[in-house]
CSV table of C-alpha atoms in Angstrom, one decimal:
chain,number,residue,atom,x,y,z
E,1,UNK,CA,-53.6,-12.1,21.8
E,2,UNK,CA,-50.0,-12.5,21.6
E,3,UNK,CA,-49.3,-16.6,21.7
E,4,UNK,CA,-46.2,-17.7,24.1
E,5,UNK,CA,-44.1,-19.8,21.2
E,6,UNK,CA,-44.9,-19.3,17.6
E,7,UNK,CA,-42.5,-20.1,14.9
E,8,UNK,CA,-40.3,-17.8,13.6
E,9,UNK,CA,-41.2,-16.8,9.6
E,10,UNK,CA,-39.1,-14.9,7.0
E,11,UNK,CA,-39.2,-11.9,6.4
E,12,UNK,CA,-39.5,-12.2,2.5
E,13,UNK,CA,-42.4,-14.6,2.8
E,14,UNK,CA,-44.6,-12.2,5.0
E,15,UNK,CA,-45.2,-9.7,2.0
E,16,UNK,CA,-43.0,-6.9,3.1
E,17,UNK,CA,-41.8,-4.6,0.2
E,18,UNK,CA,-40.1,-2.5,3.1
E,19,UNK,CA,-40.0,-3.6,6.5
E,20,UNK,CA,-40.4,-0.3,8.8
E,21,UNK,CA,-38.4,0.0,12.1
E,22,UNK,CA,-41.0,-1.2,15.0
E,23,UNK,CA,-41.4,0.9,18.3
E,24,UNK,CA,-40.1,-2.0,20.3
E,25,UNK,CA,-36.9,-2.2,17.9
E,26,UNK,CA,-36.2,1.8,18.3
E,27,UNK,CA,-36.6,1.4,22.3
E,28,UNK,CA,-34.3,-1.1,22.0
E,29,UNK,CA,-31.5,0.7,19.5
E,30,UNK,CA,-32.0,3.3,22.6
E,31,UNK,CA,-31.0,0.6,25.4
E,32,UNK,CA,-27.9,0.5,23.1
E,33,UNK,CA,-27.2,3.9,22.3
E,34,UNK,CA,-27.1,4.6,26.5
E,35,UNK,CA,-25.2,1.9,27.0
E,36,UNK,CA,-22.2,3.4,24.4
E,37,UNK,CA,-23.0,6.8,26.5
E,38,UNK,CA,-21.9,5.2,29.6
E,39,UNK,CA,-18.9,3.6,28.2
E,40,UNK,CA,-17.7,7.0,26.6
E,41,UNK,CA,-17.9,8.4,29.9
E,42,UNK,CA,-14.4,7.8,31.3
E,43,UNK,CA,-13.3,9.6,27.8
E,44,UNK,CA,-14.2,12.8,29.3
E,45,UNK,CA,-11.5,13.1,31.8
E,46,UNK,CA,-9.1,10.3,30.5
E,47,UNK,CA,-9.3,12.1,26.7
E,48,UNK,CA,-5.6,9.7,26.0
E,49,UNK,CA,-4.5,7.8,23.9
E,50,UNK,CA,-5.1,4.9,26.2
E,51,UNK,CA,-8.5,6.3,27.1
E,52,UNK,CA,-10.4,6.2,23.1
E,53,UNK,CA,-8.5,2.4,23.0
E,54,UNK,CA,-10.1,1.4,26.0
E,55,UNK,CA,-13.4,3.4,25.2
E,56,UNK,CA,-12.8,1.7,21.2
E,57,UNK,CA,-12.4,-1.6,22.6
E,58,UNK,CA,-15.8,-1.9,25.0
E,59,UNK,CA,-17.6,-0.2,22.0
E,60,UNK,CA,-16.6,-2.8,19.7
E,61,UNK,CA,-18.2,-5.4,21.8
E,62,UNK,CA,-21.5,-3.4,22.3
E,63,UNK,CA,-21.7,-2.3,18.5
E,64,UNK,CA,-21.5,-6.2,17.6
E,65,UNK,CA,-24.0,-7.3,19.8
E,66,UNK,CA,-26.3,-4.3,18.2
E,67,UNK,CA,-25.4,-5.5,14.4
E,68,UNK,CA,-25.7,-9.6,15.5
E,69,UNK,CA,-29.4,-8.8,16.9
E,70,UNK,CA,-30.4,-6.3,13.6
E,71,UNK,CA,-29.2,-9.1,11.2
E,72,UNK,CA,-31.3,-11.6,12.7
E,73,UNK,CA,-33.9,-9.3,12.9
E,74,UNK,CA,-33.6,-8.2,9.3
E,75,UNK,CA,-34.1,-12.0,8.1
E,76,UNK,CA,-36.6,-13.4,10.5
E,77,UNK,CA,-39.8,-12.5,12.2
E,78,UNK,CA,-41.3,-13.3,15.3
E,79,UNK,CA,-43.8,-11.6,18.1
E,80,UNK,CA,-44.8,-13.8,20.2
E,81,UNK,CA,-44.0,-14.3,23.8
E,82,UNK,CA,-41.2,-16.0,24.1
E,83,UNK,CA,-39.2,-13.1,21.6
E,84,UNK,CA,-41.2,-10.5,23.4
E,85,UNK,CA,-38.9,-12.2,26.7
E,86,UNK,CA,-35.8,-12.3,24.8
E,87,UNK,CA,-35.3,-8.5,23.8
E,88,UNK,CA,-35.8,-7.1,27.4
E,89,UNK,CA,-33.5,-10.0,28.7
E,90,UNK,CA,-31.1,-8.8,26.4
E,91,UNK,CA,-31.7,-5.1,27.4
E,92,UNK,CA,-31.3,-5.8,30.6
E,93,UNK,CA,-27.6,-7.4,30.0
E,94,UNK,CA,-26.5,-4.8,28.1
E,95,UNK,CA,-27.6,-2.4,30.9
E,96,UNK,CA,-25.5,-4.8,33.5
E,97,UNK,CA,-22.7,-4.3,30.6
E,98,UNK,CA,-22.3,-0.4,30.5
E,99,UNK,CA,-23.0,-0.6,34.7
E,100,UNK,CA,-19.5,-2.5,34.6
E,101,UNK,CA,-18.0,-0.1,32.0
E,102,UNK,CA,-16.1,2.3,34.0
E,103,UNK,CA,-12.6,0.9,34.9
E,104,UNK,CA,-9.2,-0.4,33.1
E,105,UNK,CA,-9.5,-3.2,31.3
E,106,UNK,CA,-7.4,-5.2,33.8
E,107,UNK,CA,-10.5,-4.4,36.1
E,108,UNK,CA,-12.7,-7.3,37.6
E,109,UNK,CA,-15.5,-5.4,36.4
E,110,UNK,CA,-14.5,-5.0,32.3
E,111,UNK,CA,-14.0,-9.2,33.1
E,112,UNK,CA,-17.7,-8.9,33.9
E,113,UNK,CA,-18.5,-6.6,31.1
E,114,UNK,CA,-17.0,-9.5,28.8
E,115,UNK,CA,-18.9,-12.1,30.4
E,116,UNK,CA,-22.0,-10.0,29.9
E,117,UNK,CA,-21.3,-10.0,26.3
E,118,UNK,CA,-20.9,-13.8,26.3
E,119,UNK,CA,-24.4,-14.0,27.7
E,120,UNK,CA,-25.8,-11.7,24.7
E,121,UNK,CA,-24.1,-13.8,22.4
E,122,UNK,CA,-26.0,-17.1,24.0
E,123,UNK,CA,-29.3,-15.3,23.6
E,124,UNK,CA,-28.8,-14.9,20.1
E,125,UNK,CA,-27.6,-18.3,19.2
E,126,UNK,CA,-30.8,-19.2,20.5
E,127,UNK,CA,-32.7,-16.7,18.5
E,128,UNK,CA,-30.6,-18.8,15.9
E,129,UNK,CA,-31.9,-21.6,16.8
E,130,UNK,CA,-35.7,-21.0,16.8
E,131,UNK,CA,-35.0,-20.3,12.8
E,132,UNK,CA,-33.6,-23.8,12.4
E,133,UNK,CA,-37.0,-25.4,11.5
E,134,UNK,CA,-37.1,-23.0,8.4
E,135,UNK,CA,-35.5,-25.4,5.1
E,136,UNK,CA,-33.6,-22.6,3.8
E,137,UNK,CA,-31.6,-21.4,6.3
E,138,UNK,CA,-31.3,-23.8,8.2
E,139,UNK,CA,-27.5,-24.0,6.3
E,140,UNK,CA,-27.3,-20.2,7.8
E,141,UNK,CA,-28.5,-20.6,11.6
E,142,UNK,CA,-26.1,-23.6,12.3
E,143,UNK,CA,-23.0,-21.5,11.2
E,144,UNK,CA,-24.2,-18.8,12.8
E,145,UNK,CA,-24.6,-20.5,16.4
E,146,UNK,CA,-21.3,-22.2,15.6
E,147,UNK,CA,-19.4,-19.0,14.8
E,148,UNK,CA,-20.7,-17.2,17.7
E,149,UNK,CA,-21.8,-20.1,19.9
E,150,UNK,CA,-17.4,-20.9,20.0
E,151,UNK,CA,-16.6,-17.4,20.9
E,152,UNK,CA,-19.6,-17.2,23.4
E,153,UNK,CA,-17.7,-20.3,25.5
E,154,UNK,CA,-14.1,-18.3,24.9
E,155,UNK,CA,-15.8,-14.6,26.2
E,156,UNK,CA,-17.1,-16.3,29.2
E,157,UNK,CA,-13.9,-18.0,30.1
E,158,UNK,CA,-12.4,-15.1,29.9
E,159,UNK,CA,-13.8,-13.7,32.4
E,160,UNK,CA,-12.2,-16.3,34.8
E,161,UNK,CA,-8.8,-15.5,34.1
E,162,UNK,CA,-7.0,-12.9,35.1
E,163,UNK,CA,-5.2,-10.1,32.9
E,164,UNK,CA,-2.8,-10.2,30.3
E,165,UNK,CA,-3.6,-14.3,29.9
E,166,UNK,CA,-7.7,-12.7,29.2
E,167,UNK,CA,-6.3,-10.1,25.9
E,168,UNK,CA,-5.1,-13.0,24.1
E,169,UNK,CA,-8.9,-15.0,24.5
E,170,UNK,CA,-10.9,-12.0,24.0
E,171,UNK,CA,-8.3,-11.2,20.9
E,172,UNK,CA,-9.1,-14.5,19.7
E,173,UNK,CA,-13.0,-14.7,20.6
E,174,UNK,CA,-13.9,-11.2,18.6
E,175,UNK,CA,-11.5,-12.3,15.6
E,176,UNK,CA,-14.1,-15.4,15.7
E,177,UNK,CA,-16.8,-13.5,15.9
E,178,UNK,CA,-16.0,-11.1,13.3
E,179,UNK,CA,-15.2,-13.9,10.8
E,180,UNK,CA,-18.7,-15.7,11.1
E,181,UNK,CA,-20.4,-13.6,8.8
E,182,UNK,CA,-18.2,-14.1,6.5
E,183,UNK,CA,-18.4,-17.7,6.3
E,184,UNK,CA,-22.2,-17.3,6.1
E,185,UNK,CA,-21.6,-15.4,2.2
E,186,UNK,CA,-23.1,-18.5,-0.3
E,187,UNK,CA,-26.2,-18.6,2.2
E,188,UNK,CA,-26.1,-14.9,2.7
E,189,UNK,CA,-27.1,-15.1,-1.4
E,190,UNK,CA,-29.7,-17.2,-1.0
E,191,UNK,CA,-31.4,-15.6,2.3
E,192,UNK,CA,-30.6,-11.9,1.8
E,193,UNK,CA,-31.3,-9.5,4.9
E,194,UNK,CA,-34.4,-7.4,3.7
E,195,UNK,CA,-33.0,-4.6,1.5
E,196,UNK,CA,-34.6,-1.6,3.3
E,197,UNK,CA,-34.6,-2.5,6.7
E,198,UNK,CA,-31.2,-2.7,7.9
E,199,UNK,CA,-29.9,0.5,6.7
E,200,UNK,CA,-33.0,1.7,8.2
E,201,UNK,CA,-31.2,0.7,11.5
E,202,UNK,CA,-27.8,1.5,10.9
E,203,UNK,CA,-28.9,5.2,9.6
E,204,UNK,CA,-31.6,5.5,12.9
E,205,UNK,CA,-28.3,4.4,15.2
E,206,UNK,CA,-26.2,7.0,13.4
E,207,UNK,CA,-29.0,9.7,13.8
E,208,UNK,CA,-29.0,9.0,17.2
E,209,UNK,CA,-25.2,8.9,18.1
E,210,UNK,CA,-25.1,12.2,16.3
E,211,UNK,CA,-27.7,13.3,19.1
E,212,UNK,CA,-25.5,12.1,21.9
E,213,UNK,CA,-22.3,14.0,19.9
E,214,UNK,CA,-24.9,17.1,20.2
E,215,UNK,CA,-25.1,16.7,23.8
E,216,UNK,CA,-21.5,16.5,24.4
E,217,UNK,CA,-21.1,19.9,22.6
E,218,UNK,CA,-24.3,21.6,24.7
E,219,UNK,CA,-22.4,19.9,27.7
E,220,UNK,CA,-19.0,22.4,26.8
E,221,UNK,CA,-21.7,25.2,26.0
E,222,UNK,CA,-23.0,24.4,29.5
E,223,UNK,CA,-19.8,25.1,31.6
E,224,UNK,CA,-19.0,28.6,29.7
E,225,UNK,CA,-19.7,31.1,32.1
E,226,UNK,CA,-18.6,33.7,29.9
E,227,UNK,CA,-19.0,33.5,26.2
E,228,UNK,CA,-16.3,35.1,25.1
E,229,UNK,CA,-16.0,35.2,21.0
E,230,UNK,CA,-13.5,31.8,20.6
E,231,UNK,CA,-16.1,29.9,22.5
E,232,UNK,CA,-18.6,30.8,20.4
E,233,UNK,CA,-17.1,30.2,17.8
E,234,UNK,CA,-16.1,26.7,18.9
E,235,UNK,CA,-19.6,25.4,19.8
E,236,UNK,CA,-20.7,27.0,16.1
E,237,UNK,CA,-17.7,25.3,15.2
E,238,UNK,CA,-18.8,21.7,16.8
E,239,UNK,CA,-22.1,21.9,15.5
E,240,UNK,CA,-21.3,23.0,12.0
E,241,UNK,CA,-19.1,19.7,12.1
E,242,UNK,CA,-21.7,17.2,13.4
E,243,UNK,CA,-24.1,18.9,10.7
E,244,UNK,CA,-21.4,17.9,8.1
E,245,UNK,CA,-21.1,14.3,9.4
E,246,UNK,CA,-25.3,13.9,9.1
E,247,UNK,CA,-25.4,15.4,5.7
E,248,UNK,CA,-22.2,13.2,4.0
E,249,UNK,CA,-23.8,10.2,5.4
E,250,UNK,CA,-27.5,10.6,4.5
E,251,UNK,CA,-27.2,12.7,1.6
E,252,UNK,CA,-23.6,11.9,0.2
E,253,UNK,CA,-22.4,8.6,0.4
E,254,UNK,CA,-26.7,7.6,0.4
E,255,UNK,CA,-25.5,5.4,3.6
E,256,UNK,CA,-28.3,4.9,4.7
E,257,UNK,CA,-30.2,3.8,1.2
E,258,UNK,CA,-31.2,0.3,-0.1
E,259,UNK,CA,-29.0,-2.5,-0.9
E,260,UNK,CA,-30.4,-5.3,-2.1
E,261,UNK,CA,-27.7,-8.5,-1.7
E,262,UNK,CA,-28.1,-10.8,-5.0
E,263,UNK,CA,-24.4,-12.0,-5.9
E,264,UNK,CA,-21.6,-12.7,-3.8
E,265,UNK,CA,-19.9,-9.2,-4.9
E,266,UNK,CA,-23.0,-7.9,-2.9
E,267,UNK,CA,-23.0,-9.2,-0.2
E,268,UNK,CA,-19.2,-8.5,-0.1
E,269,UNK,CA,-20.0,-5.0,-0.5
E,270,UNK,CA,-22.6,-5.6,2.3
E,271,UNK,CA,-20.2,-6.9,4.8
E,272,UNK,CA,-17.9,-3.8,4.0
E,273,UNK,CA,-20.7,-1.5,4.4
E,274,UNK,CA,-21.5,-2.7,7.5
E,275,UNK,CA,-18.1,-3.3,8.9
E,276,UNK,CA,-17.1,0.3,8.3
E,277,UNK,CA,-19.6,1.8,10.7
E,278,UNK,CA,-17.2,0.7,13.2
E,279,UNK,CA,-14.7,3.4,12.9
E,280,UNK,CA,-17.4,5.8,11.8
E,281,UNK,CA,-19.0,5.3,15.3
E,282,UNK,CA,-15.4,5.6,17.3
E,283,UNK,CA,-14.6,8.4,15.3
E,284,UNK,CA,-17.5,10.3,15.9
E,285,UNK,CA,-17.7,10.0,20.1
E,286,UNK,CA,-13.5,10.4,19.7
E,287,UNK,CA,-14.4,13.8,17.7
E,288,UNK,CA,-17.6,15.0,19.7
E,289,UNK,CA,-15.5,14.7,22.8
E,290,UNK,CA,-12.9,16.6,21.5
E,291,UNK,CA,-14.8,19.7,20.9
E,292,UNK,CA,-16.4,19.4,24.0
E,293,UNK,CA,-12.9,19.8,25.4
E,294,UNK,CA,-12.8,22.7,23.4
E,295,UNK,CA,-15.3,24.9,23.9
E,296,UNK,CA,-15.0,24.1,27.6
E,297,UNK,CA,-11.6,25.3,27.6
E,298,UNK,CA,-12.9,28.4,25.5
E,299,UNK,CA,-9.6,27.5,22.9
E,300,UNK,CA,-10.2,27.4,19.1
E,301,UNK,CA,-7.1,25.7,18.1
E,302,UNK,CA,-6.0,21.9,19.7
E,303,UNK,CA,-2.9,21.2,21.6
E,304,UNK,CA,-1.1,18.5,22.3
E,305,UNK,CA,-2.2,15.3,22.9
E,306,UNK,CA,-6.3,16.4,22.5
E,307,UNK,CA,-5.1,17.3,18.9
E,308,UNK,CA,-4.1,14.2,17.7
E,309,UNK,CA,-6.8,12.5,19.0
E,310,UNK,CA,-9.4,15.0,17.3
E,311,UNK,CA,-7.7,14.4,14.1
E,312,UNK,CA,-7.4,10.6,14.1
E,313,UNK,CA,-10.8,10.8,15.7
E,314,UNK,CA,-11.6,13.0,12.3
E,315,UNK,CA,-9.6,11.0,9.7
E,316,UNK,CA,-11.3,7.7,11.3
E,317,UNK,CA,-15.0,9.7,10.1
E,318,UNK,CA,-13.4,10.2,6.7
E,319,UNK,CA,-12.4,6.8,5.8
E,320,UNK,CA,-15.0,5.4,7.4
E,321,UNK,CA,-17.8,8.1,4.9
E,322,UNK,CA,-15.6,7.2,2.5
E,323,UNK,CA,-15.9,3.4,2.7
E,324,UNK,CA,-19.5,3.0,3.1
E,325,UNK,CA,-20.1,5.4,-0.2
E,326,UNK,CA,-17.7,3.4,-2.0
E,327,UNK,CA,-20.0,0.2,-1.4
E,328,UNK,CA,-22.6,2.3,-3.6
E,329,UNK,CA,-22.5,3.7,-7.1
E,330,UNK,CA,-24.0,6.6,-5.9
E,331,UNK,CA,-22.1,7.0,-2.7
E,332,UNK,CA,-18.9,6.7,-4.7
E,333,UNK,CA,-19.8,9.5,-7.1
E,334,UNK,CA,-20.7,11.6,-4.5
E,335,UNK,CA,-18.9,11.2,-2.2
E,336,UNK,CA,-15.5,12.0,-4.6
E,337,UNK,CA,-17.4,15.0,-5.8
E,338,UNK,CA,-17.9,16.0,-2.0
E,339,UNK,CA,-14.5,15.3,-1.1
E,340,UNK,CA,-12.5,16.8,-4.2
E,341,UNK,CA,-14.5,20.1,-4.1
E,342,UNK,CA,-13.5,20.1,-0.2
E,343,UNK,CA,-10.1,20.0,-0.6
E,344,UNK,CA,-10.5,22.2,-3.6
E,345,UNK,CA,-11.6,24.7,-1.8
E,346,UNK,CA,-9.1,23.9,1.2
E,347,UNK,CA,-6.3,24.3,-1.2
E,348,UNK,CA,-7.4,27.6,-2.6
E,349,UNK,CA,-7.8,29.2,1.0
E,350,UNK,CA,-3.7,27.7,2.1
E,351,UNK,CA,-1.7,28.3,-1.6
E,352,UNK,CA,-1.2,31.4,-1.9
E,353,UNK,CA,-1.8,33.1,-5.6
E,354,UNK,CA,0.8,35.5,-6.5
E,355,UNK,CA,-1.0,38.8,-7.5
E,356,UNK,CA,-1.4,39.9,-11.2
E,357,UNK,CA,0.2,42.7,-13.0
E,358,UNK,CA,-0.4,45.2,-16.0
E,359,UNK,CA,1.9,45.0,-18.3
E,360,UNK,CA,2.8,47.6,-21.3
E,361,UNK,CA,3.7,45.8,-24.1
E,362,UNK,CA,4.2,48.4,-26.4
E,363,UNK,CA,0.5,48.7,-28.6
E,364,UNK,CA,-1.4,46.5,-25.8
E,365,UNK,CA,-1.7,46.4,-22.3
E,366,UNK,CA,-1.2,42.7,-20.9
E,367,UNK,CA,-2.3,40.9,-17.3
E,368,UNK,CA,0.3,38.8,-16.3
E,369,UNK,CA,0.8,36.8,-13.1
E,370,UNK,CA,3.0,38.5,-10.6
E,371,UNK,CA,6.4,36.6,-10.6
E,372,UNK,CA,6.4,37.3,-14.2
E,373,UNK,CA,5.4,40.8,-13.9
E,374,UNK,CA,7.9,41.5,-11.7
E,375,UNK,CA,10.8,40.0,-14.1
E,376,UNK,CA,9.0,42.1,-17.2
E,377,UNK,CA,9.4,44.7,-14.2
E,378,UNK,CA,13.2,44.9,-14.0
E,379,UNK,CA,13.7,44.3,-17.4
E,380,UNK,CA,12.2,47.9,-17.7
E,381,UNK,CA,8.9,47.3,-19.0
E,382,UNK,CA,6.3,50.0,-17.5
């Protein structure tokens, strides 16, 4: 029988040598996942630059509250009522969140989007705070609920004022809560997140924001009435690219492998590795969108304005892959092997090779490249 309050234990004192992703944990990644769905929506028809900001700057709000929650989780256990409470409470804001997801950001409703956030930033400072009784991290918990207990106050402020006066608190309140981690490093050492578990997350998340780029493809495949060959080959096209994205990320840059956090260049690393999903993510819906445009407009080649976007949405995806190999030995080997033999190849398909030509040179017959051939040429050689 699951007991109402039971105090929260560590993860590395419960005998885990690799923490596996719980059912209640995947439903809850899902909550998530819908919720960046929802906020992509408007990106769809408003596919502009001001669109992916507004789209990038929602997403930044829900992707932090997803990577404050996995932290925790990644340190510290607990099933018992009361945390069994918390996660649907906090399911259920983030539903209220992406409900309120659909206008400007000068809208009353992104000001209640914001405040939503604010609340999901509460409920984890009080997570925080049920780990307080534990000796060693106690240092950890109390700059975590400071960090993010100071921005909390500023996002729900926010949400009284009206815009431009709210950019410059909501500005201010993410730049706090991005820092807080940060200031968290020396204890970070001392109470690593469990090696395995969080990229565990991070890749699951990935897998399944791939799925939703899928769906926007099949959504272009869906409105063709008649495949004609350059739609075809744009969904192939889409597809073959999402493919890519899955296999440099599991397979290349190892993204999704251990890393175990035992000096402070770790858990720099860590940080970075886990910062960089951020334009990996945006990137990735920016891109999938994109080629939905594509193949429902039955066009191979972008135009325009959609073209700039689906190469910045692209280059984001590269730096980003690039990034999170980097924070690896064997994502950085890779991952330069991957990209130098791409561009390798890319180069040999766009230079062109002047063509070869036989030469006579007098007891021998001589291959030479064609520029040269052609001088040997009209000098009078045969």
């Amino acid at each position: 029988m699951t007991r109402l309050f039971a105090p929260l234990q560590l993860r590395g004192h419960l005998g885990e040598a690799a923490h596996k992703v719980t059912w209640l944990e995947l439903f809850f990644d899902l909550i998530f996942v819908a919720a960046v769905a929802q906020v992509a929506e408007p990106l769809h028809d408003d596919y502009s630059f001001a669109g992916v900001f507004r789209f990038a700057t929602l997403f930044a709000l829900i992707w932090w509250a997803w990577t404050g929650y996995t932290v925790f989780a990644t340190r510290f256990h607990a099933d018992d009522g009361m945390q069994r409470l918390l996660m649907p409470l906090q399911m259920f804001v983030v539903a209220a969140m992406a409900a309120n997801a659909e206008d400007q950001l000068h809208s009353r409703s992104s000001a209640g989007f914001m405040a939503g956030y604010g609340v999901l930033r509460l409920i984890l400072i009080a997570q925080y705070l049920r780990a307080r009784h534990l000796p060693i991290a106690r240092d950890l918990t109390l700059r975590y609920v400071a960090g993010y207990g100071t921005a909390a106050v500023i996002w729900l402020v926010s949400a009284l004022l009206a815009a431009p006066a709210r950019y410059a608190l909501w500005a201010g309140a993410f730049a706090i809560d991005l820092g807080t981690p940060w200031l968290t490093l020396p204890h970070a050492i001392r109470l690593p997140p469990n090696p395995s578990h969080l990229p565990e997350r991070f890749g699951l998340f990935t897998l399944i924001l791939l799925g939703e780029s899928v769906v926007a493809v099949m959504r272009g495949m869906r409105s063709q009435q008649d495949w004609t060959p350059v739609a075809a080959l744009s969904a192939f096209g889409g597809m073959a690219l999402l493919f890519g994205v899955w296999w440099w990320y599991f397979d290349v840059a190892a993204a999704a492998s251990e890393r175990s956090v035992r000096t402070r260049p770790d858990a720099i690393r860590f940080n970075l590795w886990s910062y960089a999903h951020f334009p990996l993510y945006v990137g990735l819906v920016v891109m999938a969108v994109g080629v939905q445009r594509s193949v429902s407009a039955a066009q191979w080649a972008f135009s325009g304005e959609d073209a700039l976007l689906v190469t910045g949405g692209a280059a984001a995806v590269v730096i980003a892959m690039t990034a999170i190999g980097g924070t690896c030995d064997r994502g950085l080997r890779r991952s330069a092997g991957w990209l130098a033999g791409a561009l390798q190849a890319l180069a040999q398909q766009q230079v062109p090779v002047a063509p070869r030509m036989v030469v006579d040179r007098g007891n021998h017959f001589e291959s030479v490249p064609g520029v040269e051939g052609r001088r040997l040429e009209a000098e009078g050689h045969e």
